Coordinates of C-alpha atoms and ligand atoms in Angstrom, one line a residue:
M15 CA -43.4 27.7 -6.8
S16 CA -41.3 25.0 -7.8
S17 CA -39.5 22.1 -6.2
I18 CA -36.1 21.9 -6.2
D19 CA -36.7 18.6 -7.8
S20 CA -38.4 19.8 -11.1
V21 CA -36.0 22.3 -10.5
A22 CA -33.0 20.4 -11.3
Y23 CA -34.8 17.8 -13.3
K24 CA -35.1 21.0 -16.1
Y25 CA -31.0 21.4 -15.2
R26 CA -30.2 17.1 -16.3
S27 CA -32.3 17.6 -19.5
L28 CA -30.8 20.9 -20.7
C29 CA -27.4 18.8 -19.7
L30 CA -26.0 20.4 -16.7
S31 CA -26.3 17.3 -14.3
G32 CA -23.4 19.7 -12.1
I33 CA -26.0 21.8 -11.0
A34 CA -28.5 18.9 -10.7
E35 CA -26.8 17.0 -9.0
Q36 CA -25.8 20.4 -6.1
L37 CA -28.4 22.1 -6.8
E38 CA -30.4 22.1 -3.1
Q39 CA -26.7 22.2 -1.4
L40 CA -25.7 25.4 -3.8
L41 CA -28.7 27.0 -3.0
S42 CA -29.0 26.3 0.7
Q43 CA -24.7 28.0 0.8
A44 CA -25.8 31.0 -1.3
E45 CA -28.3 31.7 1.5
A46 CA -26.3 31.4 4.1
N47 CA -23.6 33.3 2.8
D48 CA -26.4 36.0 1.5
V49 CA -24.5 36.3 -2.2
S50 CA -26.1 38.0 -4.6
Y51 CA -27.9 37.0 -8.0
L52 CA -24.8 38.0 -9.6
Q53 CA -22.0 35.9 -8.2
F54 CA -24.8 32.9 -7.6
A55 CA -24.9 33.3 -11.0
E56 CA -21.7 32.1 -11.5
I57 CA -21.4 30.0 -9.0
L58 CA -23.4 27.3 -10.3
I59 CA -21.8 28.3 -13.8
V60 CA -18.8 27.6 -13.0
H61 CA -19.6 24.3 -10.3
E62 CA -21.0 23.0 -14.0
H63 CA -17.4 23.6 -15.2
N64 CA -15.2 22.7 -12.3
Q65 CA -17.6 19.1 -12.3
R66 CA -17.4 18.4 -16.1
N67 CA -13.3 18.8 -16.4
S68 CA -13.5 16.6 -12.8
K69 CA -15.5 14.2 -14.4
R70 CA -13.0 14.5 -18.0
I71 CA -9.9 14.0 -15.2
E72 CA -12.2 11.1 -14.2
Q73 CA -12.9 9.2 -17.8
N74 CA -9.0 10.4 -19.0
R75 CA -7.8 7.8 -15.9
K76 CA -9.4 5.3 -16.7
R77 CA -8.9 5.4 -20.9
A78 CA -4.2 5.8 -19.6
A79 CA -5.3 2.2 -18.3
F80 CA -2.2 2.1 -16.5
L81 CA -1.4 -1.4 -14.7
L82 CA -0.9 0.5 -11.4
H83 CA -1.1 3.3 -9.6
K84 CA 1.8 5.2 -8.6
T85 CA 2.5 9.1 -8.0
L86 CA 5.1 11.5 -7.6
E87 CA 4.9 12.0 -4.5
E88 CA 5.6 8.5 -3.6
F89 CA 9.3 8.7 -5.0
D90 CA 11.8 9.2 -3.5
Y91 CA 14.7 10.6 -4.1
R92 CA 16.9 9.6 -1.9
F93 CA 17.0 6.1 -2.5
Q94 CA 16.9 7.2 -6.9
T95 CA 19.4 9.5 -6.4
T96 CA 20.6 9.5 -10.0
I97 CA 17.3 11.6 -11.0
S98 CA 16.2 14.7 -9.3
K99 CA 13.0 16.1 -8.6
R100 CA 14.3 19.5 -10.2
E101 CA 15.1 17.7 -13.2
V102 CA 11.2 15.7 -12.8
N103 CA 9.4 18.4 -11.6
S104 CA 10.8 20.6 -14.6
L105 CA 8.6 18.1 -17.4
L106 CA 5.5 19.3 -15.0
N107 CA 4.9 22.6 -16.8
F108 CA 3.9 20.5 -20.2
D109 CA 6.2 21.8 -22.1
F110 CA 7.5 18.5 -23.9
I111 CA 3.8 17.8 -24.7
D112 CA 3.2 21.5 -26.6
T113 CA 6.5 20.8 -28.1
R114 CA 6.0 17.9 -29.3
E115 CA 8.9 16.1 -27.9
N116 CA 9.5 12.5 -25.8
V117 CA 10.3 11.7 -22.7
V118 CA 13.3 8.8 -22.2
F119 CA 14.1 6.8 -18.9
I120 CA 16.8 3.9 -19.9
G121 CA 18.7 2.7 -17.0
P122 CA 18.6 -1.8 -15.5
P123 CA 14.8 -2.8 -14.1
G124 CA 14.2 -1.8 -10.4
V125 CA 15.3 1.6 -10.4
G126 CA 11.9 3.5 -10.6
K127 CA 11.3 4.1 -14.4
T128 CA 8.1 2.7 -14.7
H129 CA 7.1 4.4 -11.3
L130 CA 8.0 7.9 -12.8
A131 CA 6.5 7.1 -16.0
I132 CA 2.9 6.5 -14.0
G133 CA 3.1 9.6 -12.2
I134 CA 3.8 12.2 -15.1
G135 CA 1.5 10.3 -17.4
L136 CA -0.7 10.5 -13.7
K137 CA -0.2 14.8 -13.6
V138 CA -0.7 14.9 -17.3
I139 CA -3.8 14.2 -17.5
D140 CA -4.8 16.4 -14.2
A141 CA -3.8 19.2 -16.4
G142 CA -6.3 18.1 -18.9
Y143 CA -4.1 16.2 -21.6
K144 CA -5.5 13.2 -22.7
V145 CA -2.6 10.1 -22.1
Y146 CA -2.3 6.5 -22.8
F147 CA -0.2 3.5 -21.9
N148 CA 0.6 -0.3 -22.8
T149 CA 4.2 -1.8 -22.6
A150 CA 5.3 -2.1 -26.5
L151 CA 5.1 -5.8 -26.0
G152 CA 1.1 -5.0 -25.3
L153 CA 1.0 -2.5 -27.5
M154 CA 2.4 -5.0 -30.7
E155 CA 0.5 -7.0 -29.8
A156 CA -2.5 -4.7 -29.8
L157 CA -1.9 -3.4 -33.6
E158 CA -0.5 -6.9 -35.0
L159 CA -4.5 -8.7 -33.8
A160 CA -5.5 -4.3 -35.1
E161 CA -3.7 -5.2 -38.6
L162 CA -5.3 -8.7 -38.5
K163 CA -8.2 -7.4 -38.8
G164 CA -7.7 -5.3 -42.0
E165 CA -7.7 -2.4 -39.4
L166 CA -4.1 -1.9 -38.4
K167 CA -4.1 2.3 -40.0
K168 CA -7.4 2.8 -37.6
K169 CA -5.7 1.2 -34.9
I170 CA -2.9 4.0 -35.6
N171 CA -5.4 6.6 -35.6
Q172 CA -6.5 6.1 -32.3
L173 CA -3.9 5.8 -31.1
I174 CA -2.6 9.9 -32.3
K175 CA -5.4 11.0 -30.7
F176 CA -4.2 9.8 -27.6
D177 CA -1.4 13.7 -26.1
V178 CA 1.1 11.8 -24.9
L179 CA 1.7 7.9 -25.0
I180 CA 3.4 5.6 -23.3
I181 CA 5.3 2.6 -23.9
D182 CA 7.1 0.7 -20.4
E183 CA 9.1 -1.8 -21.4
W184 CA 10.6 -1.6 -24.2
G185 CA 13.6 -3.6 -25.5
Y186 CA 13.4 -6.4 -22.9
L187 CA 11.4 -8.8 -25.4
P188 CA 13.2 -9.3 -28.7
M189 CA 11.1 -8.3 -31.2
N190 CA 10.2 -9.9 -34.4
Q191 CA 10.7 -7.7 -38.1
H192 CA 6.1 -7.7 -38.5
G193 CA 6.2 -6.1 -35.1
M194 CA 8.2 -4.2 -35.3
H195 CA 7.1 -2.4 -38.7
N196 CA 3.9 -2.0 -37.1
L197 CA 5.8 0.0 -33.9
F198 CA 7.5 1.4 -36.4
Q199 CA 4.5 3.0 -38.1
L200 CA 3.4 4.2 -35.1
V201 CA 5.5 5.8 -34.1
N202 CA 6.3 8.2 -37.2
A203 CA 3.0 8.7 -37.0
L204 CA 3.3 10.7 -34.0
Y205 CA 6.7 11.2 -34.1
E206 CA 7.1 14.9 -34.2
Y207 CA 3.1 15.0 -34.0
R208 CA 2.8 13.7 -30.1
S209 CA 4.3 13.4 -27.1
I210 CA 5.7 9.9 -26.3
I211 CA 7.4 8.6 -22.9
L212 CA 9.6 6.2 -23.2
T213 CA 10.8 3.2 -20.6
T214 CA 14.0 0.4 -21.7
N215 CA 16.4 -1.2 -20.0
K216 CA 19.0 -1.7 -23.5
E217 CA 21.6 2.1 -24.2
F218 CA 20.0 3.1 -27.7
T219 CA 23.9 2.0 -29.0
N220 CA 22.8 -0.9 -28.7
C221 CA 19.9 -1.2 -30.4
N222 CA 20.6 -4.3 -32.5
E223 CA 20.6 -6.5 -29.5
F224 CA 16.7 -6.1 -29.8
F225 CA 15.7 -5.2 -33.1
I226 CA 16.7 -7.9 -35.6
D227 CA 15.9 -5.8 -38.8
D228 CA 18.4 -3.4 -38.1
N229 CA 16.5 -1.1 -41.2
I230 CA 13.8 -0.4 -39.0
A231 CA 16.1 0.4 -36.0
V232 CA 17.3 3.2 -37.3
P233 CA 14.5 5.3 -38.4
I234 CA 13.0 4.5 -35.3
V235 CA 15.5 5.1 -32.9
D236 CA 16.5 8.1 -34.1
R237 CA 12.2 9.0 -34.2
L238 CA 12.2 8.3 -30.7
I239 CA 15.3 10.0 -29.3
H240 CA 15.3 13.4 -31.8
H241 CA 13.5 16.8 -29.9
S242 CA 13.8 14.2 -25.7
H243 CA 14.4 14.8 -23.2
I244 CA 16.3 11.0 -21.4
F245 CA 16.6 10.1 -18.1
M246 CA 20.0 8.4 -17.6
L247 CA 18.8 6.2 -14.3
G248 CA 20.8 4.0 -12.1
G249 CA 21.7 3.1 -9.2
E250 CA 20.0 -0.1 -6.4
N251 CA 17.5 -2.0 -7.3
Y252 CA 13.9 -0.7 -5.6
R253 CA 12.5 -4.2 -5.2
L254 CA 15.1 -6.2 -4.0
K255 CA 15.2 -3.0 -1.0
T256 CA 12.7 -4.0 -0.1
K257 CA 13.1 -7.5 -0.1
L258 CA 16.6 -7.4 2.0
N259 CA 14.4 -4.7 3.8
R260 CA 11.8 -7.8 4.6
C261 CA 14.7 -10.2 5.1
G262 CA 17.0 -8.2 7.4
Ligands
ADP7 P1 11.5 0.0 -12.9 O1 10.7 0.2 -14.0 O2 12.3 0.7 -13.3 O3 12.5 -1.2 -13.5 P2 9.2 0.7 -11.2 O4 9.3 1.5 -11.3 O5 8.8 -0.8 -12.0 O6 11.3 0.3 -11.9 O7 10.2 -0.1 -10.2 C1 10.2 -0.9 -9.3 C2 8.9 -0.9 -7.6 O8 10.0 -0.2 -6.7 C3 7.7 -0.8 -7.9 O9 6.7 -1.0 -6.9 C4 7.9 0.9 -7.7 O10 6.9 2.3 -7.4 C5 9.1 0.8 -6.9 N1 10.1 2.5 -7.1 C6 11.0 2.2 -7.5 N2 11.8 2.7 -7.7 C7 11.2 4.2 -5.9 C8 11.1 5.5 -5.3 N3 12.3 5.9 -5.6 N4 10.4 5.6 -4.6 C9 9.6 4.9 -3.9 N5 9.4 3.8 -5.0 C10 10.1 3.1 -6.3
MG8 MG1 9.5 -1.1 -16.1

């Protein structure tokens, strides 16, 4: 008669570690619930499948490289009234990803743009997609570094493997022409192929303020806003509100 350990070892050697890790509990639950052989066969494989899914989601959360953990559940729509829960929820059927559309949050500092982008990003990961988060500046630096190593194409190819790229803080600092050129190559590779969630404090009509080279500015903005859901956020700065509350 085989011991649980030796059976678990056999499962593990076939890479069925989800079953292997919880074989004992699965067996005692099955005994307690008096399930049929067929049901038990199904329970085992469903368990393995679910474990793999949650592991993959956990890995995708790490790979996303979010700087902060911000959930949509924490977002207060009573404070931020220039976007509704319904508008945000309308994105959560993830059609925008399947149709390769972008989501753009425009607004002044502290109105919740990054919070919403990360909150949506987490839901996107939970739905099984791959997401990568970085600031525009961070991306620009990463591309520049890759270029120095002669690996710009490789880096862009890595980035376009993600279903959604979150580009935070577009336009906060002026970008040099070379950096913009690299970013343009990335945006061009993503265009109509992947989705971008972009946050920016600048209206695109004013784009020459932060793009030095208009020859790149126009086509890049064109690709960002074409097929996109644009949300103009306004209202008070949430950071100031919490500060004032603390003082008062
Ligand atoms: P932005 O990116 O527009 O500058 P953030 O998303 O970084 O603003 O928001 C600033 C801080 O305020 C963050 O800690 C964020 O979680 C919080 N915050 C902003 N708006 C809301 C909101 N409506 N409900 C809850 N927290 C908010
Ligand atoms: Mg922000």
